[in-house]
Amino acid sequence: MNKYKSLAVALAISCTSAFAQNQKIDKKVDSVLKLMTLAEKIGQLNQYTGDSDATGPITPNPNKLKDIKDGKLGSMLNIKGAKETREVQEYAMQSRLKIPLIFGLDVIHGYRVTFPIPLAEAASWDLAAMEESARIAARETAASGVHWTFAPMVDIARDPRWGRVMEGAGEDTYLGSKIAFARVKGFQGKGLGNLDAVMACAKHFAAYGAAIAGRDYNAVDMSEHTLWETYLPPFKAAVDAGAATFMNSFNTLNGIPATGNAHLQRDILKGKWKYNGFVVSDWGSIGEMIDHGFAKDKAQAAELAILAGSDMDMESRSYLPNLAKLVAEKKVPVALIDDAVRRILRKKFELGLFDDPYRFSNAARQEKELNSPENRKASLSMAEKSIVLLKNENQLLPLSKTLKKIAVIGPLGKSEKDMQGFWSISWKDDQLISLYQGLKNKLGDKTELLYAKGCEIADSSKAGFDEAVAVAKQADVVVMAVGEALDMSGEAKSRAHIRIPGVQEDLIKAVQATGKPVVVLVMAGRPLIFNWTADHVPAIMYTWWLGSEAGNAMANVLFGDYNPSGKLPITFPRDEGQIPIYYNYLSTGRPSKNDKDINYRSAYLDMPNSPRFAFGYGLSYTSFDYSGLTISKNQIHSNDKIVVNFTLKNTGKYDGEEVVQLYLQDKFASVVRPIKELKDFQKVMLKAGEQKNISFIIDKEKLSFYNQALQWVAEPGDFKLMIGTASDNIKLEKDFKLMD
């Protein structure tokens, strides 16, 4: 038997085995469902929080533990730890049917070991590394008795004023879809039931990232075409990756709250996509339909939510007191209750909780897994990959390790907690590495480290400027640490002005005026605006919030032990007035050809259309040359493909990685297409002087889009192929045709 036949047989056996396993679980679910009263069924649709780490208002409930014993609860969130989860699960085992609880937690970018924020990880463009960071987070989480993470957030976001931009993968649908798939695979590993896997939760369904004015929880209004073309594909990627759960979003979509939106949850998710996981509301979002003006009270909110397809009520206390009455009044069919319960019970069986409710609550495994050296090493590697070099005039970087004196200046220079970033889990014995400590670890006693805070992050006082300037004058090089505090980006952290806060940029000006070489490190959870710094400072790195090993990672990049390879996953504007700004825009009937072309063109009178830093932008300590583009065919039919080849050469002095980006433009179509769209990329490692042949495949799928009827089609016509190092820095181009 040849290897292909062997593979086919193996796949057939695997599919048969999976089908048999699914049937077995279905029978178990049905057997439990038959034993349940209506009250017990409704209990499974109810989720309470623990008494800490709340992300919204908590409804007081002195009878919480009694409700668990009475079978009125299907899940709890914000309880962590092998001991703690075991103790609460014991109450569930006192219920009549002994149905175990699922424990959930917001594990967004690491559990005990913190990884870079998701937007920073997206800047790595390294899918394997992102899957591995989710894998490690899952191992630590599962070892602590938690079964479920409310991640990944896969919302496309094009407005950096929105604080939750830090939680996603940026502005691009293609990149976001690839990252969504990788992170789901990372969290769920080889499958639910394994002791190192947790249930993933794709959120927020849907279009939350398009909140009007970048204001959190605000309304969303868009065409069906934009919804399908831009905002839904990452969710479909999560479905394809096997995401166990979905979370609906706080926003209204075209006037309908997502929590009560049957079009989203029943027609698309559970209908067209045939999704068999369950949907949890966001915190209190069922009850919040009253504030939206969509429901008059919690009873109507419960009715609208369950009819629309929301299976579990997170903390709004709407389902438990109202669903039984709604069933009795025939406003809610019991079949819908059964469907929701069946989806939840299935996950409990898949997790193996019916066999052993305490199987994840293992103190010995928790002790071994949490904060291990291997996990911290992976966090360091991910942090290095996430740093984006924005500017490096006269090759100021990397710094020499023979420097005698280095000044660390800025309010984030010695900060540890801010390195953890928003949506992280706090620990009493956090081991977070500041920039200052990272430099000290790197240089030891060979280089004298000077320090001055200069100012606070958001204050208006310049009282510390004189000290900072005096310290800078003593140094050979100044490394400045500026940006946001960890609570300035994240949920409910929208900002109308996204400049570097306070007087930090004035501090940069004062230090730059000393004439000393200055390197600025910007630490933040979103794109910030820093035009003066971008124009005048010779070297700038964007370091986001990098997690547990932040300082060590920054030191490694500053001194060239890691050559930066990050590329921006989101556009950096020049001014808030340009927002929303993104690379794959539609051309108007009067396009501006350049930044000075404003005469009756689509342009601003007072600033260029172009961004400060474009999507896909990022520098390296080395240089790369693109040459020799060839394509296998200039014309193809829909069942054919084009093979693209070119040569990439490292022409600099350092080994380094380049993120090669492939963009396509459909020049003429039945629906106006973007000026360019990312359709593929590769991260390529080359030694100094090395060259490689790089290949891409262009097929019908890459040429397809949603037409006016929302059909996924590839239309015959003219296309442009573009390959480059950033969306605004195309190195190679060719035209080709798609024939009938």
XYZ file of C-alpha atoms in Angstrom:
740
model
C 0.000 0.000 0.000
C 1.522 3.361 -1.003
C 1.693 6.304 1.388
C -1.296 8.079 -0.188
C -3.517 5.014 0.184
C -2.256 4.643 3.754
C -3.166 8.253 4.462
C -6.617 7.813 2.920
C -7.238 4.716 5.034
C -6.051 6.519 8.154
C -8.358 9.455 7.451
C -11.288 7.146 6.792
C -10.677 5.315 10.071
C -10.345 8.632 11.900
C -13.611 9.972 10.424
C -15.417 6.731 11.229
C -14.064 6.805 14.779
C -15.079 10.455 15.234
C -18.579 9.746 13.920
C -18.955 6.797 16.295
C -17.699 8.923 19.200
C -20.160 11.695 18.345
C -23.033 9.218 18.245
C -21.949 7.834 21.601
C -21.903 11.320 23.144
C -25.270 12.164 21.570
C -26.817 9.129 23.248
C -25.326 10.132 26.606
C -26.615 13.692 26.228
C -30.094 12.454 25.369
C -30.092 10.071 28.333
C -29.313 12.930 30.736
C -31.780 15.275 29.056
C -34.616 12.754 29.583
C -33.974 12.793 33.335
C -34.059 16.575 33.661
C -36.943 18.696 34.826
C -37.585 21.982 33.033
C -36.107 23.840 36.015
C -32.905 21.776 35.805
C -32.662 22.404 32.079
C -32.978 26.150 32.614
C -30.329 25.916 35.324
C -27.813 24.657 32.772
C -28.306 27.881 30.808
C -27.292 30.024 33.771
C -23.775 31.289 34.570
C -22.677 33.108 37.722
C -19.388 34.788 38.527
C -17.186 34.210 41.530
C -16.731 37.072 43.942
C -13.651 38.586 42.289
C -12.284 39.661 38.882
C -15.671 40.943 37.756
C -15.942 42.648 34.370
C -19.329 44.183 35.043
C -21.870 44.820 37.792
C -22.534 41.768 39.969
C -26.087 41.013 41.056
C -25.856 40.192 44.783
C -26.753 36.580 45.475
C -26.268 35.199 48.984
C -27.737 31.892 47.805
C -25.123 31.204 45.109
C -23.857 27.943 46.590
C -27.396 26.784 47.340
C -28.319 27.442 43.693
C -25.445 25.199 42.630
C -26.653 22.395 44.937
C -30.181 22.872 43.608
C -29.020 22.388 39.998
C -29.700 25.991 39.021
C -26.282 26.603 37.472
C -24.446 25.295 34.433
C -21.235 27.265 34.677
C -19.200 29.673 36.771
C -16.578 32.180 35.719
C -13.790 33.917 37.605
C -12.966 30.978 39.837
C -9.470 29.601 39.336
C -7.136 27.189 41.044
C -7.178 23.425 41.514
C -8.317 23.692 45.137
C -10.895 26.413 44.523
C -12.562 24.784 41.520
C -12.696 21.413 43.286
C -14.447 22.970 46.290
C -17.115 24.615 44.145
C -17.554 21.505 41.976
C -18.314 19.535 45.135
C -21.463 21.610 45.565
C -22.596 20.663 42.055
C -22.090 17.012 42.992
C -24.728 17.490 45.708
C -27.388 18.320 43.104
C -30.025 15.748 42.176
C -28.472 14.769 38.844
C -24.876 15.652 39.761
C -24.286 17.524 36.502
C -20.811 19.093 36.699
C -20.080 22.789 36.291
C -17.906 24.301 33.566
C -15.425 26.866 34.916
C -14.571 29.767 32.620
C -12.027 32.593 32.802
C -10.754 35.427 30.619
C -7.380 33.984 29.637
C -6.618 36.512 26.918
C -2.822 36.484 26.609
C -1.528 34.034 29.143
C -2.550 32.614 32.493
C 0.323 32.462 35.011
C 2.965 33.440 32.467
C 1.814 36.532 30.592
C 2.437 36.738 26.856
C 2.299 39.919 24.748
C -1.164 41.356 24.243
C -2.919 39.795 21.220
C -2.395 42.869 19.011
C 1.326 42.663 19.749
C 1.400 38.951 18.940
C -0.330 39.742 15.645
C 2.634 42.013 14.845
C 4.831 38.913 14.780
C 2.932 37.515 11.768
C 4.123 34.166 13.167
C 1.134 31.823 13.232
C 3.022 28.911 14.780
C 4.292 31.104 17.614
C 0.785 32.456 18.281
C -0.638 28.934 18.360
C 2.108 27.947 20.804
C 1.412 30.885 23.135
C -2.270 29.872 23.252
C -1.162 26.260 23.789
C 0.910 27.228 26.834
C -1.868 29.422 28.209
C -4.229 26.459 27.834
C -1.876 24.100 29.655
C -1.513 26.460 32.597
C -5.235 27.231 32.660
C -6.347 23.599 32.492
C -3.864 22.674 35.215
C -5.664 25.169 37.474
C -9.062 23.537 37.151
C -10.425 25.944 34.514
C -12.106 24.430 31.446
C -12.903 27.418 29.268
C -11.283 30.652 28.126
C -13.191 33.598 26.701
C -10.740 33.977 23.831
C -9.766 34.522 21.097
C -11.288 37.881 20.291
C -11.448 37.874 16.505
C -13.104 41.246 15.897
C -11.658 43.214 13.004
C -10.865 46.707 14.315
C -10.019 49.761 12.251
C -10.449 52.444 14.884
C -7.598 52.669 17.416
C -9.725 54.879 19.653
C -11.540 51.667 20.594
C -9.769 50.331 23.669
C -10.363 46.679 22.852
C -8.225 46.919 19.740
C -5.476 45.551 22.025
C -7.373 42.268 22.340
C -7.575 41.376 18.655
C -5.452 40.878 15.550
C -5.833 44.289 13.938
C -7.511 45.580 10.810
C -7.066 42.908 8.148
C -9.583 40.145 7.468
C -7.120 37.680 5.930
C -4.490 38.023 8.666
C -7.195 38.053 11.339
C -8.723 34.843 10.005
C -5.387 33.041 9.997
C -4.701 34.169 13.566
C -8.197 33.178 14.723
C -7.662 29.658 13.386
C -4.217 29.380 15.003
C -5.339 30.573 18.422
C -8.364 28.263 18.545
C -6.091 25.347 17.659
C -3.675 26.455 20.370
C -6.285 26.607 23.114
C -7.959 23.335 22.184
C -4.825 21.372 21.334
C -5.485 17.812 20.261
C -9.093 18.096 21.349
C -11.396 18.650 24.295
C -11.024 16.035 26.976
C -7.248 16.225 26.977
C -6.015 17.578 30.285
C -3.954 20.292 28.578
C -6.819 21.711 26.489
C -9.476 24.321 27.250
C -12.563 25.331 25.316
C -11.966 28.344 23.089
C -14.602 31.061 22.715
C -14.677 33.114 19.511
C -15.884 36.605 20.324
C -17.625 38.973 19.910
C -20.262 37.842 17.451
C -20.447 40.066 15.541
C -18.900 43.309 14.255
C -18.128 44.685 17.731
C -14.850 46.093 16.383
C -16.776 48.570 14.232
C -18.348 50.452 17.161
C -19.283 53.951 15.994
C -16.714 56.614 17.004
C -14.527 53.916 18.548
C -16.608 54.130 21.722
C -16.927 50.828 23.537
C -20.366 49.187 23.615
C -21.595 51.648 20.986
C -23.869 50.825 18.065
C -22.639 49.307 14.791
C -24.217 50.110 11.445
C -23.016 48.477 8.240
C -24.187 46.799 5.076
C -24.617 43.039 4.842
C -21.896 43.111 2.217
C -19.373 44.699 4.592
C -20.415 42.295 7.338
C -19.756 39.241 5.162
C -16.695 40.596 3.414
C -14.793 42.068 6.355
C -16.145 41.083 9.761
C -17.493 37.526 9.506
C -14.556 35.614 7.945
C -12.474 35.400 11.159
C -15.498 33.888 12.915
C -15.899 31.352 10.110
C -12.210 30.522 10.529
C -12.879 29.883 14.229
C -15.734 27.555 13.309
C -13.477 25.728 10.862
C -10.852 25.363 13.606
C -13.453 23.716 15.840
C -14.079 26.505 18.385
C -16.140 24.976 21.190
C -18.094 28.143 21.980
C -19.013 31.585 20.690
C -19.781 34.751 22.637
C -22.186 37.322 21.290
C -21.367 41.018 21.438
C -22.614 44.009 23.395
C -23.394 46.119 20.344
C -26.438 46.535 18.216
C -25.966 45.615 14.573
C -28.163 47.643 12.249
C -30.554 48.334 15.119
C -30.734 44.814 16.588
C -28.693 43.877 19.691
C -26.369 41.002 18.814
C -27.602 39.108 21.880
C -31.115 39.076 20.430
C -30.091 38.834 16.792
C -31.523 35.682 15.221
C -29.994 36.546 11.862
C -26.511 36.305 13.358
C -26.980 33.387 15.703
C -29.627 31.213 14.100
C -29.447 32.021 10.381
C -25.678 32.390 9.988
C -23.894 30.656 12.872
C -26.152 27.703 13.651
C -27.809 27.610 10.244
C -25.544 28.374 7.298
C -22.356 27.419 9.163
C -23.946 24.409 10.947
C -22.218 25.312 14.199
C -22.770 22.704 16.929
C -21.078 24.437 19.875
C -22.935 26.745 22.228
C -23.277 30.523 22.436
C -22.755 32.423 25.685
C -23.894 35.992 26.175
C -21.335 38.610 27.042
C -21.456 39.834 30.627
C -25.027 40.898 31.367
C -25.794 41.518 27.696
C -29.185 39.791 27.810
C -30.415 42.196 30.477
C -28.737 45.099 28.693
C -31.252 44.766 25.862
C -33.523 46.728 28.193
C -31.113 49.671 28.117
C -30.870 49.315 24.349
C -34.624 49.886 24.245
C -35.148 46.490 22.621
C -36.791 44.734 25.582
C -39.093 46.189 28.238
C -37.955 43.921 31.078
C -35.818 40.861 31.798
C -38.624 38.489 30.915
C -38.863 39.885 27.400
C -35.063 40.045 27.182
C -34.876 36.334 28.072
C -37.494 35.541 25.434
C -35.711 37.493 22.712
C -32.296 36.041 23.586
C -33.284 32.363 23.673
C -35.336 32.695 20.481
C -32.350 34.356 18.787
C -29.962 31.560 19.766
C -28.177 32.715 22.935
C -27.690 29.479 24.860
C -26.129 30.623 28.147
C -26.858 33.736 30.193
C -23.679 35.216 31.680
C -24.538 37.136 34.842
C -27.699 38.967 33.739
C -29.997 36.660 35.776
C -32.613 36.798 33.035
C -33.063 33.125 32.099
C -33.370 31.549 35.542
C -36.397 33.493 36.824
C -38.240 33.818 33.497
C -37.809 30.943 31.048
C -40.153 28.491 32.783
C -42.973 31.033 32.691
C -42.207 31.842 29.050
C -42.443 28.130 28.192
C -45.755 27.848 30.088
C -47.091 30.845 28.163
C -45.946 29.160 24.910
C -43.759 32.131 24.068
C -40.682 29.915 24.051
C -40.832 26.355 22.668
C -39.324 23.803 25.037
C -37.487 22.423 21.985
C -35.301 25.545 21.983
C -34.497 25.030 25.668
C -33.608 21.413 24.918
C -31.372 22.430 22.018
C -29.441 24.897 24.179
C -29.064 22.397 27.044
C -27.979 19.669 24.633
C -25.195 21.905 23.278
C -23.907 22.620 26.795
C -24.145 19.018 28.027
C -22.258 17.859 24.943
C -19.280 20.017 25.901
C -19.343 18.664 29.449
C -19.205 15.132 28.074
C -16.431 16.068 25.638
C -14.433 17.543 28.522
C -14.854 14.253 30.394
C -16.502 15.973 33.370
C -19.275 13.403 33.695
C -16.633 10.697 34.094
C -14.629 12.732 36.618
C -15.836 16.224 37.595
C -12.509 16.958 39.297
C -10.178 15.696 36.584
C -8.798 19.192 35.844
C -8.486 20.168 39.516
C -5.116 18.563 40.169
C -2.858 20.468 42.574
C 0.267 18.503 41.644
C -0.152 19.187 37.936
C -0.856 22.847 38.694
C 2.359 23.169 40.705
C 4.408 21.604 37.907
C 2.909 23.572 35.014
C 2.546 27.131 36.278
C 5.341 29.596 35.524
C 7.750 26.905 34.369
C 11.083 27.969 32.832
C 9.938 26.544 29.478
C 6.781 28.677 29.533
C 8.727 31.825 30.366
C 11.188 31.054 27.581
C 8.286 30.859 25.128
C 6.939 34.174 26.448
C 10.351 35.774 25.858
C 10.494 34.469 22.286
C 6.978 35.706 21.534
C 7.811 39.114 22.993
C 10.910 39.444 20.812
C 8.902 38.568 17.704
C 6.219 41.146 18.589
C 8.480 44.218 18.668
C 8.252 46.490 15.612
C 11.210 48.652 14.606
C 9.685 51.858 13.221
C 12.785 53.959 12.613
C 16.551 53.479 12.689
C 18.407 56.442 11.189
C 22.115 55.968 10.589
C 21.850 52.446 12.019
C 21.852 53.707 15.599
C 20.518 50.274 16.530
C 21.576 47.731 17.559
C 23.432 49.303 20.454
C 26.973 48.302 21.330
C 27.487 46.305 24.509
C 30.690 48.289 25.103
C 28.836 51.513 25.917
C 29.980 52.930 29.245
C 26.810 54.714 30.326
C 23.196 54.266 29.236
C 20.386 56.452 30.555
C 16.915 54.968 30.969
C 14.435 57.830 31.026
C 10.649 57.879 31.104
C 7.693 56.902 33.287
C 7.706 53.302 32.021
C 11.439 52.688 32.406
C 11.159 50.831 35.700
C 7.513 49.822 35.461
C 6.798 46.138 35.963
C 3.019 45.961 36.263
C 2.366 47.938 33.075
C 4.390 45.373 31.108
C 1.652 42.841 31.861
C -0.917 44.867 29.932
C -4.688 44.917 30.170
C -6.756 41.724 30.353
C -4.119 39.876 32.316
C -4.439 37.797 35.463
C -2.924 39.258 38.618
C -0.790 37.181 40.956
C 0.628 38.127 44.354
C 4.102 37.003 43.324
C 4.136 38.285 39.753
C 7.558 38.050 38.159
C 7.479 40.851 35.594
C 10.661 42.203 34.010
C 10.872 45.967 33.494
C 12.969 47.577 30.767
C 15.499 48.732 33.383
C 15.797 45.246 34.865
C 16.079 43.705 31.404
C 18.988 46.002 30.549
C 20.612 45.219 33.879
C 20.214 41.491 33.195
C 21.791 41.987 29.781
C 24.708 44.236 30.685
C 25.568 43.322 34.252
C 28.233 45.574 35.723
C 29.961 46.295 32.410
C 27.764 49.296 31.652
C 26.520 51.882 34.122
C 22.750 52.321 33.986
C 21.453 55.788 34.848
C 17.782 56.472 35.470
C 15.321 59.340 35.650
C 11.544 59.042 35.557
C 11.059 62.506 34.054
C 7.293 62.601 34.494
C 4.262 60.485 35.271
C 2.391 58.759 32.453
C -0.608 61.089 32.241
C 0.308 64.053 34.443
C 0.876 67.622 33.248
C 3.808 68.333 35.575
C 7.281 68.868 34.083
C 8.976 69.047 37.451
C 11.169 66.042 36.669
C 12.441 67.327 33.324
C 15.581 68.998 34.693
C 16.721 65.796 36.387
C 16.007 63.793 33.212
C 18.017 66.210 31.055
C 20.911 66.163 33.515
C 20.945 62.360 33.509
C 20.753 62.245 29.712
C 23.809 64.524 29.413
C 25.904 62.022 31.365
C 25.072 59.083 29.081
C 26.458 57.771 25.821
C 22.967 56.766 24.676
C 19.494 57.474 26.046
C 16.759 54.834 25.977
C 13.343 56.376 26.630
C 10.312 54.392 27.807
C 7.026 56.163 27.092
C 3.432 55.238 26.331
C 0.250 54.162 28.088
C -0.443 52.712 31.505
C -1.925 49.216 31.372
C -5.415 50.533 32.193
C -5.481 53.017 29.294
C -6.299 50.407 26.619
C -8.761 47.567 26.995
C -12.459 47.104 27.655
C -14.210 50.396 28.452
C -10.914 52.198 27.739
C -11.826 54.157 24.619
C -9.899 57.386 24.071
C -10.936 60.324 21.893
C -7.298 61.452 21.777
C -4.697 58.762 21.200
C -1.567 60.888 21.489
C 1.185 59.765 23.825
C -0.434 60.764 27.137
C 0.480 63.734 29.314
C 3.752 65.583 28.781
C 5.749 62.539 27.690
C 6.409 63.851 24.189
C 7.600 67.138 25.689
C 10.018 65.054 27.769
C 11.271 63.431 24.555
C 11.831 66.883 23.037
C 13.789 68.034 26.086
C 16.036 64.961 26.076
C 16.503 65.061 22.302
C 17.699 68.654 22.641
C 20.745 67.455 24.616
C 22.222 66.135 21.371
C 22.653 62.653 22.781
C 21.619 59.664 20.625
C 18.048 58.813 21.617
C 16.098 55.575 21.224
C 12.387 55.759 22.038
C 10.436 52.663 23.058
C 6.664 53.150 22.881
C 4.671 50.841 25.148
C 0.937 50.744 24.555
C -2.118 48.651 23.802
C -3.125 50.525 20.653
C -1.567 52.639 17.892
C -0.610 56.015 19.335
C 0.098 59.319 17.588
C 3.590 60.793 18.098
C 4.355 62.896 15.048
C 7.124 65.040 16.547
C 8.936 61.952 17.800
C 8.504 60.195 14.466
C 9.980 63.193 12.648
C 12.914 63.980 14.946
C 14.032 60.977 17.011
C 16.543 58.756 15.177
C 15.411 55.351 16.504
C 11.932 54.196 17.537
C 10.630 50.776 18.531
C 6.997 49.917 19.217
C 6.982 47.409 22.039
C 3.273 47.301 22.957
C 2.815 45.468 26.280
C 5.006 42.405 26.067
C 4.156 40.409 29.196
C 6.249 38.626 31.798
C 9.547 38.807 29.895
C 9.072 42.307 28.458
C 12.311 43.858 29.717
C 14.485 40.938 28.662
C 12.921 40.949 25.187
C 13.458 44.696 24.739
C 17.079 44.379 25.863
C 17.700 41.508 23.439
C 16.373 43.570 20.525
C 18.135 46.785 21.550
C 21.505 45.041 21.541
C 20.952 42.885 18.480
C 20.689 39.488 20.149
C 17.368 39.347 18.341
C 16.925 41.116 15.016
C 13.448 42.712 15.005
C 11.038 41.195 12.481
C 7.633 42.543 13.545
C 5.246 44.190 11.080
C 2.272 46.364 11.977
C -1.082 44.523 11.898
C -2.918 47.834 12.033
C -2.446 51.268 10.471
C -0.993 54.091 12.586
C -2.713 57.418 11.800
C -1.134 60.849 11.702
C -4.142 62.370 13.422
C -7.442 61.318 14.974
C -9.183 63.155 12.141
C -8.117 60.399 9.709
C -9.833 57.637 11.695
C -10.969 55.138 10.562
C -7.907 54.639 8.397
C -6.870 51.313 6.883
C -4.830 50.131 3.928
C -7.454 48.254 1.884
C -9.820 51.129 1.232
C -12.058 51.578 -1.812
C -11.012 54.118 -4.403
C -13.434 56.980 -4.948
C -14.541 58.468 -8.247
C -12.084 61.275 -7.540
C -9.068 59.562 -6.011
C -6.139 61.568 -4.744
C -2.988 60.429 -6.521
C -0.640 61.846 -3.892
C -0.708 63.726 -0.617
C -0.597 67.139 -2.371
C -3.458 66.404 -4.770
C -6.460 68.102 -3.103
C -8.044 70.024 -5.973
C -11.576 68.595 -6.028
C -10.186 65.227 -4.976
C -10.872 62.940 -2.013
C -8.302 64.501 0.266
C -7.829 66.671 3.347
C -6.965 70.355 3.109
C -4.827 70.228 6.239
C -2.960 66.915 6.145
C -2.037 64.024 3.878
C -4.307 61.032 3.311
C -1.417 58.687 4.033
C -0.867 57.101 7.442
C 2.088 57.733 9.714
C 3.005 54.045 9.548
C 1.206 51.699 7.167
C -0.228 48.239 7.677
C 2.511 45.654 7.222
C 5.320 48.130 7.970
C 8.324 47.193 10.070
C 12.098 47.486 9.737
C 14.987 45.125 10.389
C 18.653 45.594 11.251
C 19.389 44.045 7.878
C 18.044 44.777 4.377
C 16.235 42.620 1.841
C 16.160 42.713 -1.942
C 13.209 41.463 -4.013
C 13.902 40.466 -7.636
C 13.102 38.142 -10.515
C 9.322 37.952 -10.294
C 7.814 35.325 -12.593
C 4.345 33.869 -12.861
C 3.545 30.536 -14.478
C 0.664 31.949 -16.534
C -0.625 35.344 -17.559
C -4.125 33.968 -18.050
C -5.961 31.319 -16.041
C -9.407 29.751 -15.881
C -11.362 29.359 -12.662
C -10.223 25.778 -12.085
C -6.579 26.677 -12.666
C -3.870 28.320 -10.584
C -0.831 30.567 -10.969
C 2.524 29.763 -9.429
C 4.375 32.905 -8.356
C 8.158 32.863 -7.908
C 10.723 35.507 -6.988
C 14.080 35.796 -5.256
C 14.466 37.247 -1.778
C 18.009 38.132 -0.705
C 19.381 39.340 2.605
C 21.689 42.127 1.461
C 22.696 43.365 4.916
C 25.150 42.405 7.647
C 22.767 40.626 10.012
C 20.797 37.390 9.850
C 17.119 38.282 9.845
C 13.515 37.435 9.064
C 11.366 39.153 6.462
C 7.587 39.005 6.311
C 6.913 38.801 2.582
C 3.408 40.055 1.787
C 1.320 39.219 -1.278
C -1.463 41.617 -2.242
C -4.007 41.401 -5.057
C -6.208 43.966 -6.762
C -9.290 43.079 -8.765
C -9.227 46.041 -11.155
C -12.816 45.930 -12.408
C -15.670 44.006 -10.758
C -19.416 43.999 -10.207
C -18.714 45.330 -6.704
C -15.949 47.902 -6.246
C -12.905 46.156 -4.813
C -10.206 47.554 -2.493
C -7.069 49.093 -3.960
C -5.204 46.062 -2.602
C -5.937 43.115 -0.350
C -3.550 40.902 1.586
C -3.987 37.378 0.251
C -0.923 35.543 1.517
C 2.334 36.010 3.421
C 5.429 34.126 4.477
C 7.917 34.774 7.256
C 11.332 33.904 5.823
C 14.609 33.560 7.738
C 17.767 34.409 5.788
C 21.358 34.550 6.908
C 23.396 37.576 5.868
C 24.069 37.280 2.133
C 21.691 34.342 1.694
C 18.966 34.262 -0.954
C 15.956 32.007 -1.447
C 13.343 31.399 -4.073
C 9.924 32.250 -2.643
C 6.746 30.764 -4.094
C 3.058 31.569 -3.751
C -0.013 29.960 -5.302
C -2.888 32.067 -6.634
C -6.113 30.147 -7.152
C -9.809 30.860 -7.494
C -10.260 31.197 -3.736
C -7.788 34.083 -3.562
C -9.612 35.852 -6.409
C -13.113 35.426 -4.959
C -15.288 37.952 -3.157
C -18.911 38.466 -2.146
C -20.953 39.895 -5.003
C -24.111 41.968 -4.699
C -26.162 38.854 -3.963
C -23.661 37.831 -1.250
C -22.470 34.913 -3.344
C -18.801 33.938 -3.047
C -17.585 34.270 -6.646
C -14.505 34.876 -8.768
C -15.367 37.046 -11.739
C -13.400 37.019 -14.992
C -11.286 40.121 -15.410
C -7.961 41.869 -14.875
C -5.928 41.495 -11.706
C -2.759 43.025 -10.329
C -0.334 40.982 -8.272
C 1.796 42.943 -5.773
C 4.561 41.647 -3.534
C 6.238 43.814 -0.964
C 7.593 44.466 2.491
C 4.573 46.550 3.549
C 1.204 47.561 2.137
C 2.720 50.884 1.026
C 6.064 49.478 -0.100
C 5.434 47.166 -3.040
C 8.613 45.785 -4.601
C 7.289 43.605 -7.438
C 4.166 43.775 -9.626
C 2.563 41.856 -12.471
C -0.818 41.808 -14.176
C -2.784 38.701 -15.101
C -6.267 37.752 -16.264
C -8.951 35.392 -15.026
C -10.846 34.001 -18.016
C -14.349 32.538 -18.191
